GROMACS .gro file of C-alpha atoms in nm:
model
  235
    1MET     CA    1   6.303  11.966  -5.731
    2THR     CA    2   6.377  12.334  -5.743
    3ARG     CA    3   6.638  12.547  -5.907
    4ALA     CA    4   6.708  12.884  -5.752
    5SER     CA    5   6.729  13.189  -5.974
    6LEU     CA    6   7.022  13.429  -5.959
    7ASP     CA    7   6.815  13.695  -5.781
    8LYS     CA    8   6.857  13.463  -5.480
    9GLN     CA    9   6.505  13.443  -5.341
   10PRO     CA   10   6.578  13.294  -4.995
   11HIS     CA   11   6.303  13.029  -5.003
   12GLU     CA   12   6.425  12.904  -5.341
   13VAL     CA   13   6.786  12.872  -5.225
   14ALA     CA   14   6.686  12.703  -4.897
   15SER     CA   15   6.463  12.454  -5.079
   16MET     CA   16   6.739  12.379  -5.329
   17PHE     CA   17   6.985  12.294  -5.053
   18ASP     CA   18   6.722  12.089  -4.868
   19ASP     CA   19   6.698  11.874  -5.181
   20VAL     CA   20   7.072  11.802  -5.208
   21ALA     CA   21   7.155  11.767  -4.836
   22ALA     CA   22   7.206  11.390  -4.823
   23LYS     CA   23   7.471  11.378  -5.099
   24TYR     CA   24   7.601  11.734  -5.070
   25ASP     CA   25   7.948  11.660  -4.932
   26LEU     CA   26   8.010  11.368  -5.169
   27THR     CA   27   7.897  11.571  -5.470
   28ASN     CA   28   8.126  11.860  -5.375
   29ASP     CA   29   8.425  11.627  -5.351
   30VAL     CA   30   8.352  11.486  -5.697
   31LEU     CA   31   8.282  11.818  -5.870
   32SER     CA   32   8.585  11.991  -5.717
   33LEU     CA   33   8.811  11.701  -5.821
   34GLY     CA   34   8.905  11.651  -5.456
   35GLN     CA   35   9.002  12.015  -5.398
   36ALA     CA   36   8.715  12.085  -5.153
   37ARG     CA   37   8.893  11.905  -4.871
   38LEU     CA   38   9.212  12.102  -4.931
   39TRP     CA   39   9.015  12.427  -4.927
   40ARG     CA   40   8.857  12.335  -4.593
   41LYS     CA   41   9.203  12.276  -4.450
   42GLU     CA   42   9.312  12.622  -4.561
   43VAL     CA   43   9.005  12.775  -4.395
   44ALA     CA   44   9.086  12.595  -4.069
   45ARG     CA   45   9.444  12.719  -4.088
   46ALA     CA   46   9.331  13.078  -4.147
   47VAL     CA   47   9.076  13.074  -3.864
   48ASN     CA   48   9.336  12.921  -3.631
   49ALA     CA   49   9.074  12.827  -3.371
   50ARG     CA   50   9.193  12.774  -3.014
   51PRO     CA   51   9.040  12.614  -2.705
   52ALA     CA   52   8.749  12.808  -2.551
   53GLN     CA   53   8.719  13.045  -2.845
   54LYS     CA   54   8.371  13.098  -2.989
   55ILE     CA   55   8.352  13.035  -3.365
   56LEU     CA   56   8.052  13.100  -3.590
   57ASP     CA   57   8.051  12.877  -3.898
   58LEU     CA   58   7.787  13.035  -4.118
   59ALA     CA   59   7.636  12.843  -4.411
   60ALA     CA   60   7.775  12.535  -4.238
   61GLY     CA   61   7.541  12.297  -4.418
   62THR     CA   62   7.586  11.950  -4.269
   63ALA     CA   63   7.858  12.087  -4.036
   64THR     CA   64   8.144  11.913  -4.217
   65SER     CA   65   8.322  12.249  -4.227
   66SER     CA   66   8.273  12.291  -3.850
   67MET     CA   67   8.456  11.976  -3.745
   68PRO     CA   68   8.814  12.112  -3.769
   69PHE     CA   69   8.718  12.397  -3.534
   70ALA     CA   70   8.553  12.163  -3.284
   71ALA     CA   71   8.863  11.942  -3.289
   72THR     CA   72   9.073  12.229  -3.148
   73GLY     CA   73   8.853  12.261  -2.839
   74ALA     CA   74   8.681  12.577  -2.964
   75TYR     CA   75   8.306  12.620  -2.917
   76VAL     CA   76   8.174  12.621  -3.272
   77VAL     CA   77   7.819  12.712  -3.374
   78PRO     CA   78   7.725  12.572  -3.718
   79CYS     CA   79   7.452  12.796  -3.861
   80ASP     CA   80   7.253  12.753  -4.182
   81PHE     CA   81   6.912  12.849  -4.320
   82SER     CA   82   6.851  12.513  -4.489
   83LEU     CA   83   6.664  12.293  -4.243
   84GLY     CA   84   6.735  11.991  -4.463
   85MET     CA   85   7.109  12.051  -4.431
   86LEU     CA   86   7.082  12.100  -4.056
   87ARG     CA   87   6.882  11.779  -4.011
   88GLU     CA   88   7.144  11.586  -4.205
   89GLY     CA   89   7.418  11.748  -3.999
   90LYS     CA   90   7.242  11.661  -3.673
   91LYS     CA   91   7.231  11.294  -3.775
   92ARG     CA   92   7.607  11.296  -3.828
   93HIS     CA   93   7.715  11.528  -3.545
   94PRO     CA   94   7.441  11.521  -3.277
   95TRP     CA   95   7.663  11.692  -3.018
   96LEU     CA   96   7.707  12.013  -3.219
   97PRO     CA   97   7.476  12.312  -3.153
   98LEU     CA   98   7.344  12.336  -3.511
   99THR     CA   99   7.138  12.654  -3.542
  100ALA     CA  100   6.889  12.773  -3.802
  101GLY     CA  101   6.956  13.130  -3.907
  102ASP     CA  102   6.936  13.382  -4.189
  103ALA     CA  103   7.272  13.541  -4.273
  104THR     CA  104   7.108  13.884  -4.300
  105ARG     CA  105   6.943  13.855  -3.954
  106LEU     CA  106   7.163  13.638  -3.738
  107PRO     CA  107   7.007  13.508  -3.413
  108PHE     CA  108   7.304  13.612  -3.196
  109ARG     CA  109   7.390  13.907  -2.972
  110ASP     CA  110   7.647  14.173  -3.061
  111ASP     CA  111   8.018  14.105  -3.004
  112VAL     CA  112   7.989  13.730  -2.931
  113PHE     CA  113   8.235  13.546  -3.155
  114ASP     CA  114   8.615  13.549  -3.173
  115SER     CA  115   8.601  13.439  -3.537
  116VAL     CA  116   8.326  13.418  -3.795
  117THR     CA  117   8.363  13.221  -4.114
  118ILE     CA  118   8.160  13.129  -4.419
  119SER     CA  119   8.267  12.891  -4.694
  120PHE     CA  120   8.092  12.877  -5.030
  121GLY     CA  121   7.777  13.030  -4.886
  122LEU     CA  122   7.805  13.405  -4.923
  123ARG     CA  123   7.722  13.375  -5.293
  124ASN     CA  124   7.383  13.231  -5.199
  125VAL     CA  125   7.277  13.519  -4.971
  126HIS     CA  126   7.032  13.758  -5.135
  127ASP     CA  127   7.198  14.067  -4.977
  128THR     CA  128   7.575  14.029  -4.949
  129GLY     CA  129   7.626  14.364  -4.779
  130SER     CA  130   7.373  14.287  -4.506
  131ALA     CA  131   7.538  13.952  -4.439
  132LEU     CA  132   7.883  14.109  -4.406
  133ARG     CA  133   7.743  14.370  -4.168
  134GLU     CA  134   7.571  14.102  -3.960
  135LEU     CA  135   7.895  13.904  -3.938
  136TYR     CA  136   8.065  14.225  -3.827
  137ARG     CA  137   7.796  14.288  -3.563
  138VAL     CA  138   7.828  13.948  -3.394
  139THR     CA  139   8.211  13.951  -3.394
  140LYS     CA  140   8.404  14.072  -3.089
  141PRO     CA  141   8.623  14.380  -3.140
  142GLY     CA  142   8.960  14.249  -3.250
  143GLY     CA  143   8.796  13.936  -3.391
  144GLN     CA  144   8.822  13.821  -3.750
  145VAL     CA  145   8.621  13.708  -4.049
  146VAL     CA  146   8.741  13.438  -4.289
  147ILE     CA  147   8.553  13.392  -4.615
  148CYS     CA  148   8.623  13.110  -4.858
  149GLU     CA  149   8.441  13.157  -5.185
  150PHE     CA  150   8.470  13.079  -5.552
  151SER     CA  151   8.645  13.358  -5.740
  152GLN     CA  152   8.818  13.437  -6.069
  153PRO     CA  153   9.125  13.241  -6.189
  154THR     CA  154   9.416  13.479  -6.233
  155TRP     CA  155   9.573  13.314  -6.542
  156GLU     CA  156   9.372  13.392  -6.855
  157PRO     CA  157   9.412  13.056  -7.036
  158PHE     CA  158   9.313  12.867  -6.720
  159ARG     CA  159   9.018  13.101  -6.666
  160THR     CA  160   8.885  13.005  -7.009
  161VAL     CA  161   8.919  12.631  -6.939
  162TYR     CA  162   8.760  12.674  -6.597
  163THR     CA  163   8.461  12.863  -6.738
  164GLU     CA  164   8.409  12.589  -6.995
  165TYR     CA  165   8.417  12.328  -6.718
  166LEU     CA  166   8.162  12.518  -6.514
  167MET     CA  167   7.911  12.566  -6.789
  168ARG     CA  168   7.958  12.245  -6.991
  169ALA     CA  169   8.112  11.970  -6.780
  170LEU     CA  170   7.974  12.045  -6.435
  171PRO     CA  171   7.600  11.997  -6.511
  172PRO     CA  172   7.642  11.648  -6.669
  173VAL     CA  173   7.869  11.536  -6.385
  174ALA     CA  174   7.616  11.671  -6.134
  175ARG     CA  175   7.339  11.470  -6.300
  176SER     CA  176   7.531  11.151  -6.229
  177VAL     CA  177   7.598  11.215  -5.858
  178SER     CA  178   7.343  11.465  -5.729
  179SER     CA  179   6.976  11.429  -5.636
  180ASN     CA  180   6.912  11.775  -5.784
  181PRO     CA  181   7.143  11.853  -6.077
  182ASP     CA  182   6.966  12.184  -6.140
  183ALA     CA  183   7.121  12.303  -5.816
  184TYR     CA  184   7.462  12.270  -5.977
  185VAL     CA  185   7.357  12.458  -6.288
  186TYR     CA  186   7.266  12.739  -6.048
  187LEU     CA  187   7.607  12.690  -5.884
  188ALA     CA  188   7.789  12.741  -6.213
  189GLU     CA  189   7.585  13.048  -6.303
  190SER     CA  190   7.624  13.203  -5.959
  191ILE     CA  191   8.003  13.161  -5.971
  192ARG     CA  192   8.022  13.344  -6.304
  193ALA     CA  193   7.811  13.630  -6.166
  194TRP     CA  194   8.009  13.666  -5.839
  195PRO     CA  195   8.253  13.957  -5.778
  196ASP     CA  196   8.623  13.897  -5.830
  197GLN     CA  197   8.882  13.915  -5.551
  198PRO     CA  198   8.913  14.298  -5.532
  199GLY     CA  199   8.535  14.327  -5.564
  200LEU     CA  200   8.467  14.116  -5.255
  201ALA     CA  201   8.746  14.294  -5.066
  202GLY     CA  202   8.570  14.623  -5.137
  203LEU     CA  203   8.241  14.487  -5.000
  204LEU     CA  204   8.417  14.378  -4.681
  205GLN     CA  205   8.569  14.722  -4.631
  206LYS     CA  206   8.234  14.887  -4.694
  207ALA     CA  207   8.082  14.670  -4.419
  208GLY     CA  208   8.341  14.801  -4.170
  209TRP     CA  209   8.608  14.532  -4.173
  210SER     CA  210   8.970  14.649  -4.159
  211LYS     CA  211   9.300  14.487  -4.261
  212VAL     CA  212   9.119  14.321  -4.550
  213ALA     CA  213   9.335  14.088  -4.759
  214TRP     CA  214   9.294  13.779  -4.972
  215ARG     CA  215   9.492  13.477  -5.086
  216ASN     CA  216   9.418  13.277  -5.400
  217LEU     CA  217   9.377  12.900  -5.384
  218THR     CA  218   9.395  12.668  -5.686
  219GLY     CA  219   9.501  12.952  -5.913
  220GLY     CA  220   9.216  13.180  -5.807
  221VAL     CA  221   8.934  12.927  -5.854
  222VAL     CA  222   8.880  12.998  -5.484
  223ALA     CA  223   8.990  13.298  -5.279
  224LEU     CA  224   9.033  13.317  -4.903
  225HIS     CA  225   8.942  13.667  -4.780
  226ARG     CA  226   9.017  13.788  -4.427
  227GLY     CA  227   8.930  14.095  -4.226
  228VAL     CA  228   8.943  14.222  -3.868
  229LYS     CA  229   8.683  14.407  -3.664
  230PRO     CA  230   8.869  14.708  -3.525
  231ALA     CA  231   8.913  14.728  -3.149
  232PRO     CA  232   8.780  15.054  -2.996
  233ALA     CA  233   9.125  15.214  -3.001
  234GLU     CA  234   9.155  15.138  -3.374
  235ALA     CA  235   8.804  15.248  -3.475
   0.00000   0.00000   0.00000
C-alpha cells in the first residue's frame, strides 16, 4: 500500500487511488456522512448537461460522477489517471468511454467540450495551474467549468470541529472501511493544505476563466466554483 505525499508526485497519487478503487465510492459515502451524494447532485445541477452536449468529467474515478450527465443524453467522457479506478469503472459502466489522462496534459483537442468538470480531484493534481489551463484549452468558447472541491468552513466554531474530525476521526473510520487507510490520512492533510474559496477563484481567473464565482455547500466544507471561457467577442 502506498501513501502519497503532499508534494503530489503523480505516480504516488495514481498508485494510491489504484489501491482504493474497489471500495472508493462506499468509503466516500461513509466518511462524508452521506453528504457525497448530495454534493454530486449539486454538481449535476450546476453543469446542467443537455442532450448532445459534450461533457468532460475529469478525475472521474469509477465514473459514478459521470452517470448524471449520461442520463441527460449528453456525451460524457470520464477521464482519470488511475488505471485501477478506470478498470473498476469499466466493470460497472462498460458503455462509457472511460479515458486515461493526465490533468496537466489532457489527450483532447482544443475547444471540444461544452462543459468540463472535476469533483474532489483538483487537489490531487501536482500542478493546479496547469490543470486549470488544460481545462480551459479543451473547452469551447462560451463553455463552462464546474469544480467541486473541499474548502474552508465559513463559521469558525464549525471549522474547528471539522478540522478535528479530519485529523482525528477520519483516519480510524477509514481503517474500518478502506483497503488503504493511509490514503485517507493523505486526504485529510491535503484538505488542510488546499486554498480557500477566494484562493481557488484567483487561480481560475489566472488561468483565463471569466465570470468566476463560487457557492458553499455544507457550510463551506465543500465549495462549488464556476467559470466561463470567454467567447471571441468577450476576450
